Coordinates of C-alpha atoms in Angstrom, one line a residue:
M1 CA 0.0 0.0 0.0
A2 CA 2.9 2.4 0.7
T3 CA 4.2 1.9 -2.8
D4 CA 0.7 2.6 -4.2
L5 CA 0.3 5.8 -2.2
Q6 CA 3.8 6.8 -3.3
I7 CA 2.9 6.4 -7.0
A8 CA -0.5 8.3 -6.5
A9 CA 1.4 11.2 -5.0
R10 CA 3.7 11.5 -8.1
K11 CA 3.2 14.4 -10.5
I12 CA 4.0 15.0 -14.1
S13 CA 4.2 18.3 -15.9
S14 CA 3.0 19.0 -19.4
V15 CA 5.4 21.5 -20.9
N16 CA 5.5 23.5 -24.0
P17 CA 8.8 22.4 -25.6
A18 CA 9.2 25.7 -27.5
T19 CA 8.8 28.0 -24.6
G20 CA 9.3 25.9 -21.5
E21 CA 5.9 27.0 -20.2
V22 CA 4.3 24.5 -17.8
L23 CA 0.9 24.0 -19.4
R24 CA -0.5 21.8 -16.6
E25 CA 0.5 19.5 -13.7
L26 CA -1.2 16.1 -13.5
E27 CA -1.2 13.3 -11.0
C28 CA 0.1 9.9 -12.1
A29 CA -2.5 7.2 -11.8
S30 CA -1.6 4.7 -9.2
E31 CA -1.8 0.9 -9.7
T32 CA -5.0 0.8 -7.8
K33 CA -6.5 3.4 -10.1
V34 CA -5.3 1.6 -13.2
Q35 CA -6.8 -1.7 -12.1
A36 CA -10.1 0.2 -11.2
A37 CA -10.2 1.8 -14.7
V38 CA -9.6 -1.6 -16.4
A39 CA -12.3 -3.2 -14.2
R40 CA -14.8 -0.5 -15.2
A41 CA -14.0 -1.0 -18.8
S42 CA -14.4 -4.7 -18.6
A43 CA -17.8 -4.3 -16.9
A44 CA -19.0 -1.9 -19.5
Q45 CA -17.7 -3.7 -22.6
P46 CA -20.4 -6.2 -23.1
A47 CA -23.2 -3.6 -23.4
W48 CA -21.0 -1.6 -25.8
D49 CA -20.6 -4.7 -28.0
G50 CA -24.3 -5.5 -27.7
M51 CA -25.1 -2.0 -29.2
G52 CA -24.2 -3.4 -32.6
V53 CA -21.7 -2.1 -35.2
R54 CA -24.1 0.3 -36.9
R55 CA -24.7 2.2 -33.6
R56 CA -21.0 2.3 -32.9
I57 CA -20.4 3.7 -36.3
A58 CA -22.8 6.5 -35.5
V59 CA -20.5 7.4 -32.6
L60 CA -17.6 7.6 -34.9
R61 CA -19.6 9.7 -37.3
Q62 CA -20.3 12.2 -34.6
F63 CA -16.7 12.2 -33.6
Q64 CA -15.7 12.9 -37.1
R65 CA -18.1 15.9 -37.3
T66 CA -16.9 17.3 -34.0
L67 CA -13.3 16.9 -34.9
L68 CA -13.8 18.6 -38.2
E69 CA -15.5 21.6 -36.5
K70 CA -12.6 21.8 -33.9
K71 CA -9.7 21.0 -36.1
S72 CA -7.8 24.2 -35.7
E73 CA -8.3 24.1 -32.0
I74 CA -7.0 20.6 -31.7
A75 CA -4.0 21.3 -34.0
E76 CA -3.0 24.2 -31.9
A77 CA -3.3 22.1 -28.7
I78 CA -0.9 19.6 -30.4
T79 CA 1.5 22.3 -31.3
R80 CA 1.6 23.7 -27.7
E81 CA 2.4 20.3 -26.2
A82 CA 4.3 18.5 -28.9
G83 CA 6.0 21.5 -30.6
K84 CA 5.4 20.6 -34.2
P85 CA 4.3 23.5 -36.6
A86 CA 0.5 24.1 -36.6
A87 CA 0.1 23.3 -40.3
E88 CA 2.0 20.0 -39.6
A89 CA -0.2 19.2 -36.6
L90 CA -3.2 19.7 -38.8
T91 CA -2.1 17.6 -41.7
T92 CA -0.2 14.7 -40.0
E93 CA -2.4 14.5 -36.9
V94 CA -5.9 15.8 -37.2
L95 CA -6.5 14.9 -40.9
V96 CA -5.0 11.5 -40.3
A97 CA -7.6 10.9 -37.5
L98 CA -10.5 12.2 -39.8
D99 CA -9.3 9.9 -42.6
A100 CA -9.2 6.9 -40.2
A101 CA -12.8 7.7 -39.0
R102 CA -14.0 8.0 -42.6
F103 CA -12.5 4.6 -43.5
L104 CA -14.1 2.9 -40.5
I105 CA -17.4 4.6 -41.1
D106 CA -17.4 3.4 -44.7
N107 CA -16.0 -0.1 -44.1
A108 CA -16.5 -1.3 -40.5
W109 CA -19.8 -3.1 -41.1
R110 CA -18.4 -4.9 -44.1
L111 CA -15.2 -5.9 -42.3
L112 CA -16.9 -7.0 -39.1
R113 CA -20.1 -8.8 -40.3
D114 CA -20.3 -12.6 -40.2
E115 CA -19.2 -14.5 -43.2
P116 CA -20.4 -17.9 -44.5
L117 CA -17.8 -20.5 -44.3
P118 CA -18.0 -23.3 -46.9
H119 CA -17.0 -26.9 -46.1
G120 CA -14.7 -28.7 -48.4
N121 CA -15.0 -32.1 -46.8
L122 CA -17.7 -34.4 -48.2
A123 CA -18.6 -35.6 -44.7
T124 CA -19.5 -32.1 -43.7
K125 CA -21.5 -31.1 -46.8
L126 CA -24.8 -30.9 -45.0
K127 CA -23.3 -28.7 -42.2
S128 CA -23.1 -25.0 -42.3
G129 CA -20.5 -22.7 -40.9
R130 CA -19.7 -19.0 -40.5
L131 CA -16.8 -16.9 -39.6
V132 CA -17.7 -14.7 -36.6
R133 CA -15.5 -11.8 -35.5
E134 CA -15.7 -11.0 -31.8
P135 CA -14.1 -8.2 -29.8
Y136 CA -11.2 -9.0 -27.4
G137 CA -12.7 -7.1 -24.5
V138 CA -10.4 -4.4 -23.0
V139 CA -7.7 -3.2 -25.3
A140 CA -4.9 -1.2 -23.5
I141 CA -3.1 1.3 -25.7
I142 CA 0.3 2.9 -24.8
S143 CA 1.0 5.7 -27.2
P144 CA 4.0 7.9 -28.0
W145 CA 4.7 11.6 -27.8
N146 CA 5.7 12.1 -31.4
Y147 CA 2.2 11.7 -32.9
P148 CA 0.1 12.2 -29.7
F149 CA -3.2 12.5 -31.5
S150 CA -3.2 10.6 -34.7
I151 CA -1.6 7.3 -33.4
P152 CA -3.9 6.8 -30.4
A153 CA -6.9 8.1 -32.3
T154 CA -6.6 5.7 -35.2
Q155 CA -5.9 2.8 -32.8
T156 CA -8.8 3.7 -30.5
L157 CA -11.3 4.2 -33.2
A158 CA -10.6 0.8 -34.7
A159 CA -10.8 -0.9 -31.3
L160 CA -14.0 0.9 -30.4
V161 CA -16.0 0.2 -33.6
A162 CA -15.1 -3.5 -33.3
G163 CA -16.9 -3.5 -29.9
N164 CA -13.9 -3.3 -27.5
A165 CA -13.4 -1.0 -24.5
V166 CA -10.2 1.0 -24.6
V167 CA -7.9 2.2 -21.8
L168 CA -5.3 4.6 -23.2
K169 CA -2.1 5.5 -21.4
P170 CA -0.5 8.4 -23.4
S171 CA 3.2 9.6 -23.1
E172 CA 3.8 11.6 -20.1
F173 CA 4.9 14.4 -22.4
T174 CA 1.7 14.7 -24.2
S175 CA -1.1 13.9 -21.8
L176 CA -3.2 16.9 -22.6
V177 CA -3.6 16.0 -26.2
A178 CA -4.9 12.5 -25.1
L179 CA -7.4 14.1 -22.8
Q180 CA -8.6 16.2 -25.7
L181 CA -9.2 13.0 -27.6
Q182 CA -11.1 11.6 -24.6
S183 CA -13.4 14.7 -24.5
L184 CA -14.1 14.4 -28.2
L185 CA -15.1 10.8 -28.0
H186 CA -17.2 11.2 -24.9
A187 CA -19.0 14.2 -26.5
A188 CA -19.6 11.9 -29.6
G189 CA -21.4 9.4 -27.5
A190 CA -18.7 6.9 -26.4
P191 CA -19.6 5.9 -22.8
R192 CA -17.1 7.1 -20.2
D193 CA -16.1 3.7 -19.0
I194 CA -15.7 2.5 -22.6
F195 CA -12.9 4.9 -23.4
Q196 CA -10.7 6.0 -20.5
V197 CA -7.3 7.9 -20.4
I198 CA -5.0 7.2 -17.5
V199 CA -2.3 9.7 -17.1
G200 CA 1.2 8.8 -15.7
D201 CA 4.8 7.8 -16.4
G202 CA 6.4 4.4 -17.1
T203 CA 5.3 3.1 -13.7
T204 CA 1.6 3.7 -14.7
G205 CA 2.3 2.0 -18.0
A206 CA 3.7 -1.0 -16.3
A207 CA 0.7 -1.2 -14.1
L208 CA -1.6 -1.2 -17.1
I209 CA 0.4 -4.0 -18.8
H210 CA 0.1 -6.2 -15.8
S211 CA -3.6 -5.4 -15.2
R212 CA -6.5 -7.6 -16.5
I213 CA -6.5 -6.3 -20.0
D214 CA -7.3 -8.6 -23.1
K215 CA -5.0 -7.1 -25.6
L216 CA -2.2 -4.5 -25.7
V217 CA -1.1 -2.1 -28.4
F218 CA 2.3 -0.3 -27.9
T219 CA 4.1 2.3 -30.0
G220 CA 7.5 3.2 -28.9
S221 CA 11.1 2.2 -28.6
V222 CA 12.6 -1.2 -29.4
A223 CA 14.0 -1.5 -25.9
T224 CA 10.7 -1.0 -24.2
G225 CA 9.0 -3.1 -26.8
K226 CA 11.2 -6.1 -25.9
R227 CA 10.3 -5.8 -22.3
I228 CA 6.7 -5.6 -23.1
A229 CA 6.9 -8.7 -25.4
V230 CA 8.4 -10.7 -22.5
A231 CA 5.7 -9.5 -20.1
A232 CA 2.9 -10.3 -22.6
G233 CA 4.5 -13.7 -23.5
E234 CA 4.3 -14.8 -19.9
R235 CA 0.5 -14.7 -20.0
L236 CA 0.0 -15.2 -23.8
L237 CA -1.5 -11.6 -24.0
P238 CA -2.2 -10.6 -27.6
V239 CA 0.1 -7.7 -28.3
V240 CA 0.8 -5.3 -31.2
L241 CA 4.2 -3.6 -31.2
E242 CA 5.0 -0.7 -33.5
L243 CA 8.6 0.1 -32.7
G244 CA 11.4 2.5 -34.0
G245 CA 13.8 1.8 -36.8
K246 CA 16.6 3.4 -38.8
D247 CA 14.9 4.0 -42.1
P248 CA 17.0 4.3 -45.2
M249 CA 16.1 6.2 -48.4
L250 CA 17.6 4.8 -51.7
V251 CA 18.3 7.3 -54.5
L252 CA 18.8 5.3 -57.8
D253 CA 20.5 6.5 -61.0
D254 CA 17.2 7.3 -62.7
A255 CA 15.9 9.6 -59.9
D256 CA 14.8 13.2 -60.4
V257 CA 17.3 15.1 -58.2
D258 CA 15.0 18.0 -57.4
V259 CA 12.1 15.8 -56.5
A260 CA 14.1 13.2 -54.6
S261 CA 16.0 15.9 -52.6
S262 CA 12.7 17.5 -51.6
A263 CA 11.4 14.2 -50.5
A264 CA 14.5 13.6 -48.4
I265 CA 14.2 17.0 -46.7
W266 CA 10.5 16.5 -45.9
G267 CA 11.0 12.9 -44.9
S268 CA 14.0 13.9 -42.7
F269 CA 12.8 17.0 -40.9
V270 CA 9.0 16.6 -40.6
N271 CA 8.3 16.7 -36.8
A272 CA 11.9 17.8 -36.3
G273 CA 12.9 14.3 -37.4
Q274 CA 11.1 12.7 -34.5
A275 CA 9.0 10.2 -36.6
C276 CA 9.2 6.4 -36.6
L277 CA 9.1 6.5 -40.4
S278 CA 11.5 9.5 -40.9
V279 CA 14.4 9.3 -43.5
E280 CA 17.5 8.8 -41.3
R281 CA 19.9 7.6 -43.9
C282 CA 20.3 8.2 -47.6
Y283 CA 22.1 5.9 -50.0
V284 CA 22.7 7.7 -53.2
H285 CA 23.9 6.3 -56.6
R286 CA 27.4 7.7 -57.3
S287 CA 26.2 9.3 -60.6
L288 CA 23.8 11.6 -58.6
Y289 CA 25.6 11.9 -55.3
E290 CA 27.2 15.3 -55.5
A291 CA 24.1 17.0 -57.2
F292 CA 21.8 15.3 -54.7
L293 CA 23.9 16.4 -51.8
R294 CA 24.1 20.0 -53.0
A295 CA 20.4 20.2 -53.4
C296 CA 19.8 18.7 -49.9
V297 CA 22.2 21.1 -48.2
E298 CA 20.7 24.1 -50.1
K299 CA 17.1 23.2 -49.1
T300 CA 18.1 22.3 -45.5
R301 CA 19.7 25.8 -45.0
K302 CA 16.4 27.4 -46.1
L303 CA 14.4 25.7 -43.4
R304 CA 13.0 28.1 -40.8
V305 CA 13.3 26.9 -37.2
G306 CA 11.0 28.3 -34.5
N307 CA 8.0 28.1 -32.4
G308 CA 5.3 25.9 -34.1
L309 CA 2.6 28.6 -33.5
D310 CA 4.5 30.9 -35.8
H311 CA 3.0 30.2 -39.3
E312 CA 6.5 30.9 -40.8
T313 CA 8.0 27.9 -39.0
D314 CA 9.1 24.9 -41.0
V315 CA 10.7 23.0 -38.1
G316 CA 9.8 23.2 -34.5
P317 CA 11.7 22.2 -31.3
M318 CA 12.5 18.7 -30.2
I319 CA 10.2 17.4 -27.5
Y320 CA 12.7 17.7 -24.7
E321 CA 16.4 18.3 -24.0
R322 CA 17.3 14.6 -23.7
Q323 CA 16.3 13.9 -27.3
L324 CA 18.4 16.9 -28.4
Q325 CA 21.4 15.6 -26.5
I326 CA 21.1 12.3 -28.4
V327 CA 21.2 14.0 -31.7
E328 CA 24.1 16.2 -30.5
A329 CA 26.1 13.1 -29.4
H330 CA 25.5 11.4 -32.8
V331 CA 26.6 14.3 -34.7
E332 CA 29.7 14.8 -32.6
D333 CA 30.6 11.1 -32.9
A334 CA 30.2 11.2 -36.7
V335 CA 32.4 14.3 -37.1
A336 CA 35.0 12.9 -34.9
R337 CA 35.2 9.8 -37.1
G338 CA 35.5 11.7 -40.3
A339 CA 32.1 12.7 -41.5
R340 CA 31.7 16.1 -43.2
L341 CA 29.3 18.5 -41.5
L342 CA 27.6 20.4 -44.4
A343 CA 24.7 22.1 -42.6
G344 CA 23.6 22.7 -39.0
G345 CA 25.2 20.8 -36.3
S346 CA 24.5 23.1 -33.4
R347 CA 21.9 24.2 -30.9
L348 CA 19.8 27.4 -31.3
P349 CA 19.9 28.7 -27.7
E350 CA 18.4 32.0 -28.7
L351 CA 15.2 30.2 -29.6
G352 CA 15.2 27.9 -26.5
K353 CA 16.8 24.9 -25.0
N354 CA 15.1 22.3 -27.3
F355 CA 16.0 23.8 -30.6
Y356 CA 18.7 22.3 -32.9
K357 CA 19.6 23.3 -36.5
P358 CA 18.6 21.0 -39.3
T359 CA 21.7 19.0 -40.0
V360 CA 23.3 17.3 -43.0
L361 CA 26.4 15.0 -42.7
A362 CA 28.2 13.4 -45.7
D363 CA 30.7 10.6 -46.0
V364 CA 29.4 8.7 -43.1
T365 CA 30.3 5.1 -42.4
H366 CA 28.5 2.2 -40.7
E367 CA 30.9 2.4 -37.8
M368 CA 29.4 5.7 -36.8
R369 CA 26.4 5.8 -34.3
I370 CA 24.5 8.0 -36.6
T371 CA 24.0 5.2 -39.1
R372 CA 23.0 2.6 -36.5
E373 CA 21.1 4.3 -33.7
K374 CA 17.6 6.0 -33.7
H375 CA 17.0 9.7 -33.3
S376 CA 19.8 11.3 -35.4
A377 CA 20.4 14.0 -37.9
R378 CA 20.4 13.1 -41.6
C379 CA 23.4 11.4 -43.2
F380 CA 24.4 10.5 -46.7
R381 CA 26.8 8.1 -48.3

């Protein structure tokens, strides 16, 4: 009990990464509160499933309408807590959630309905069969800070329309965005116990993983994903893991240099490079290498770094200083091992502690950390 009280007393702060302003202080959910939330979700789920898919689609349709009406407000809230430019928050977060809602509204009934199942065996020719899709029960979602609205929204909508209850534990860095999602879904008609947000840090997430959930969806780092896989394996808990990578871009000899370089810049620096699908390495055919490199350097130097609420901003801050320190360490390691620094490579303290210049490195090797580890500047070879 002492440990539980200790957890309940812990606080997390939602901070604007551009300004350092504390947006709100929130209390971490204790293990007892997590278990209670899951229990409420489990008790409410059968009635939600019993409503039928068409009525659940109606909830999604109302969510879609409300989100469309409040799209600018939600995008601004994302920018304040996650730092990304407002236009980017709108296109890569709000519009993605709207598109997911549209897809489910149009297709959920077809995808979830029973299907006749023919028998191929002569002994069962007089038998009939059908394929029935049933909900898991309570789906736990642990979502990341880099896409704090679109990732949990798309996962939640799919789980809800299939008849599941959802308990969402957002990143401690972007809890307010998740609470906005909760408000939108409750206003659209999702019962309060059917969709719950529990706020907290890693300890809260661990409590959720070990609670009586029926499925887990996790988006985050490989290291944490491995630990979750072990915990899930011990109880044969169904689990979905969407983990980080070190994504390469290949530029072949028939590429249009202008188009390919623009794609590389967008793919590298969208969300300040903090995306699981961002371009982190470029492998360029030798016949295009120099022209491609020049184009990338020129376009990188034109990027405007600043507060995401400024409509002139192309690249916002990193989410917090530790992420910036990782990038800084990777760049320093690469330069020390012989890479050429062609753009960026330093902080922008005049803007705030979480700002770093968009950076291009050339002549990198696979011995350098920047080609092997996540969260780095862009590198070319």
